[in-house]
mmCIF file with all atom_site columns, C-alpha atoms in Angstrom:
data_model
loop_
_atom_site.group_PDB
_atom_site.id
_atom_site.type_symbol
_atom_site.label_atom_id
_atom_site.label_alt_id
_atom_site.label_comp_id
_atom_site.label_asym_id
_atom_site.label_entity_id
_atom_site.label_seq_id
_atom_site.pdbx_PDB_ins_code
_atom_site.Cartn_x
_atom_site.Cartn_y
_atom_site.Cartn_z
_atom_site.occupancy
_atom_site.B_iso_or_equiv
_atom_site.pdbx_formal_charge
_atom_site.auth_seq_id
_atom_site.auth_comp_id
_atom_site.auth_asym_id
_atom_site.auth_atom_id
_atom_site.pdbx_PDB_model_num
ATOM 1  C CA . UNK A 1 1  ? -8.091  15.530 -3.696  1.00 0.00 ? 1  UNK A CA 1
ATOM 2  C CA . UNK A 1 2  ? -8.020  16.789 -7.595  1.00 0.00 ? 2  UNK A CA 1
ATOM 3  C CA . UNK A 1 3  ? -5.222  14.890 -9.621  1.00 0.00 ? 3  UNK A CA 1
ATOM 4  C CA . UNK A 1 4  ? -3.582  15.729 -13.666 1.00 0.00 ? 4  UNK A CA 1
ATOM 5  C CA . UNK A 1 5  ? -2.306  13.212 -15.532 1.00 0.00 ? 5  UNK A CA 1
ATOM 6  C CA . UNK A 1 6  ? 0.530   15.144 -15.332 1.00 0.00 ? 6  UNK A CA 1
ATOM 7  C CA . UNK A 1 7  ? 1.546   15.193 -12.011 1.00 0.00 ? 7  UNK A CA 1
ATOM 8  C CA . UNK A 1 8  ? 1.144   11.660 -11.423 1.00 0.00 ? 8  UNK A CA 1
ATOM 9  C CA . UNK A 1 9  ? 3.491   10.739 -14.762 1.00 0.00 ? 9  UNK A CA 1
ATOM 10 C CA . UNK A 1 10 ? 6.042   13.102 -13.278 1.00 0.00 ? 10 UNK A CA 1
ATOM 11 C CA . UNK A 1 11 ? 5.322   10.846 -9.530  1.00 0.00 ? 11 UNK A CA 1
ATOM 12 C CA . UNK A 1 12 ? 5.695   8.184  -10.697 1.00 0.00 ? 12 UNK A CA 1
ATOM 13 C CA . UNK A 1 13 ? 8.403   8.931  -12.976 1.00 0.00 ? 13 UNK A CA 1
ATOM 14 C CA . UNK A 1 14 ? 10.759  10.672 -10.422 1.00 0.00 ? 14 UNK A CA 1
ATOM 15 C CA . UNK A 1 15 ? 10.342  7.484  -8.142  1.00 0.00 ? 15 UNK A CA 1
ATOM 16 C CA . UNK A 1 16 ? 6.936   8.051  -6.176  1.00 0.00 ? 16 UNK A CA 1
ATOM 17 C CA . UNK A 1 17 ? 4.231   5.999  -4.495  1.00 0.00 ? 17 UNK A CA 1
ATOM 18 C CA . UNK A 1 18 ? 1.083   6.874  -6.321  1.00 0.00 ? 18 UNK A CA 1
ATOM 19 C CA . UNK A 1 19 ? -1.459  7.855  -3.688  1.00 0.00 ? 19 UNK A CA 1
ATOM 20 C CA . UNK A 1 20 ? -4.627  5.306  -3.958  1.00 0.00 ? 20 UNK A CA 1
ATOM 21 C CA . UNK A 1 21 ? -6.813  7.828  -4.628  1.00 0.00 ? 21 UNK A CA 1
ATOM 22 C CA . UNK A 1 22 ? -4.864  9.147  -8.143  1.00 0.00 ? 22 UNK A CA 1
ATOM 23 C CA . UNK A 1 23 ? -4.807  5.642  -8.915  1.00 0.00 ? 23 UNK A CA 1
ATOM 24 C CA . UNK A 1 24 ? -8.404  5.884  -8.932  1.00 0.00 ? 24 UNK A CA 1
ATOM 25 C CA . UNK A 1 25 ? -8.430  9.115  -10.822 1.00 0.00 ? 25 UNK A CA 1
ATOM 26 C CA . UNK A 1 26 ? -5.952  7.994  -13.335 1.00 0.00 ? 26 UNK A CA 1
ATOM 27 C CA . UNK A 1 27 ? -8.424  4.692  -13.794 1.00 0.00 ? 27 UNK A CA 1
ATOM 28 C CA . UNK A 1 28 ? -11.715 7.039  -13.822 1.00 0.00 ? 28 UNK A CA 1
ATOM 29 C CA . UNK A 1 29 ? -10.751 9.914  -16.093 1.00 0.00 ? 29 UNK A CA 1
ATOM 30 C CA . UNK A 1 30 ? -8.370  7.339  -18.770 1.00 0.00 ? 30 UNK A CA 1
ATOM 31 C CA . UNK A 1 31 ? -12.397 5.244  -18.925 1.00 0.00 ? 31 UNK A CA 1
ATOM 32 C CA . UNK A 1 32 ? -13.885 8.868  -19.392 1.00 0.00 ? 32 UNK A CA 1
ATOM 33 C CA . UNK A 1 33 ? -11.611 10.046 -21.696 1.00 0.00 ? 33 UNK A CA 1
ATOM 34 C CA . UNK A 1 34 ? -10.314 12.177 -20.188 1.00 0.00 ? 34 UNK A CA 1
ATOM 35 C CA . UNK A 1 35 ? -6.993  11.050 -20.079 1.00 0.00 ? 35 UNK A CA 1
ATOM 36 C CA . UNK A 1 36 ? -5.319  10.106 -23.392 1.00 0.00 ? 36 UNK A CA 1
ATOM 37 C CA . UNK A 1 37 ? -3.911  7.622  -25.029 1.00 0.00 ? 37 UNK A CA 1
ATOM 38 C CA . UNK A 1 38 ? -0.722  9.186  -25.297 1.00 0.00 ? 38 UNK A CA 1
ATOM 39 C CA . UNK A 1 39 ? -0.820  10.048 -21.560 1.00 0.00 ? 39 UNK A CA 1
ATOM 40 C CA . UNK A 1 40 ? -1.822  6.947  -20.487 1.00 0.00 ? 40 UNK A CA 1
ATOM 41 C CA . UNK A 1 41 ? 1.712   5.204  -22.968 1.00 0.00 ? 41 UNK A CA 1
ATOM 42 C CA . UNK A 1 42 ? 3.311   7.741  -20.377 1.00 0.00 ? 42 UNK A CA 1
ATOM 43 C CA . UNK A 1 43 ? 1.712   6.359  -17.148 1.00 0.00 ? 43 UNK A CA 1
ATOM 44 C CA . UNK A 1 44 ? 2.807   2.939  -19.024 1.00 0.00 ? 44 UNK A CA 1
ATOM 45 C CA . UNK A 1 45 ? 6.359   3.135  -19.824 1.00 0.00 ? 45 UNK A CA 1
ATOM 46 C CA . UNK A 1 46 ? 7.495   4.750  -15.949 1.00 0.00 ? 46 UNK A CA 1
ATOM 47 C CA . UNK A 1 47 ? 5.583   2.104  -13.947 1.00 0.00 ? 47 UNK A CA 1
ATOM 48 C CA . UNK A 1 48 ? 7.581   -0.091 -16.469 1.00 0.00 ? 48 UNK A CA 1
ATOM 49 C CA . UNK A 1 49 ? 11.278  1.574  -15.712 1.00 0.00 ? 49 UNK A CA 1
ATOM 50 C CA . UNK A 1 50 ? 10.234  2.350  -11.822 1.00 0.00 ? 50 UNK A CA 1
ATOM 51 C CA . UNK A 1 51 ? 7.784   -0.360 -10.916 1.00 0.00 ? 51 UNK A CA 1
ATOM 52 C CA . UNK A 1 52 ? 4.823   0.116  -8.303  1.00 0.00 ? 52 UNK A CA 1
ATOM 53 C CA . UNK A 1 53 ? 4.554   -1.252 -4.896  1.00 0.00 ? 53 UNK A CA 1
ATOM 54 C CA . UNK A 1 54 ? 2.882   -3.661 -3.236  1.00 0.00 ? 54 UNK A CA 1
ATOM 55 C CA . UNK A 1 55 ? 0.278   -1.238 -2.111  1.00 0.00 ? 55 UNK A CA 1
ATOM 56 C CA . UNK A 1 56 ? 0.018   0.034  -5.295  1.00 0.00 ? 56 UNK A CA 1
#
């Protein structure tokens, strides 16, 4: 499946669960420069406030 950083950030911000392939996509996109530092910072903030479950 295809993702965008914004939709994954919004999912976590709104208390949703990140799909496994979405997490993989986000890490790959960040390391290749497709996801910016400020987007990854927003994801980190969403995770900080909403946490991760054991499956994530």
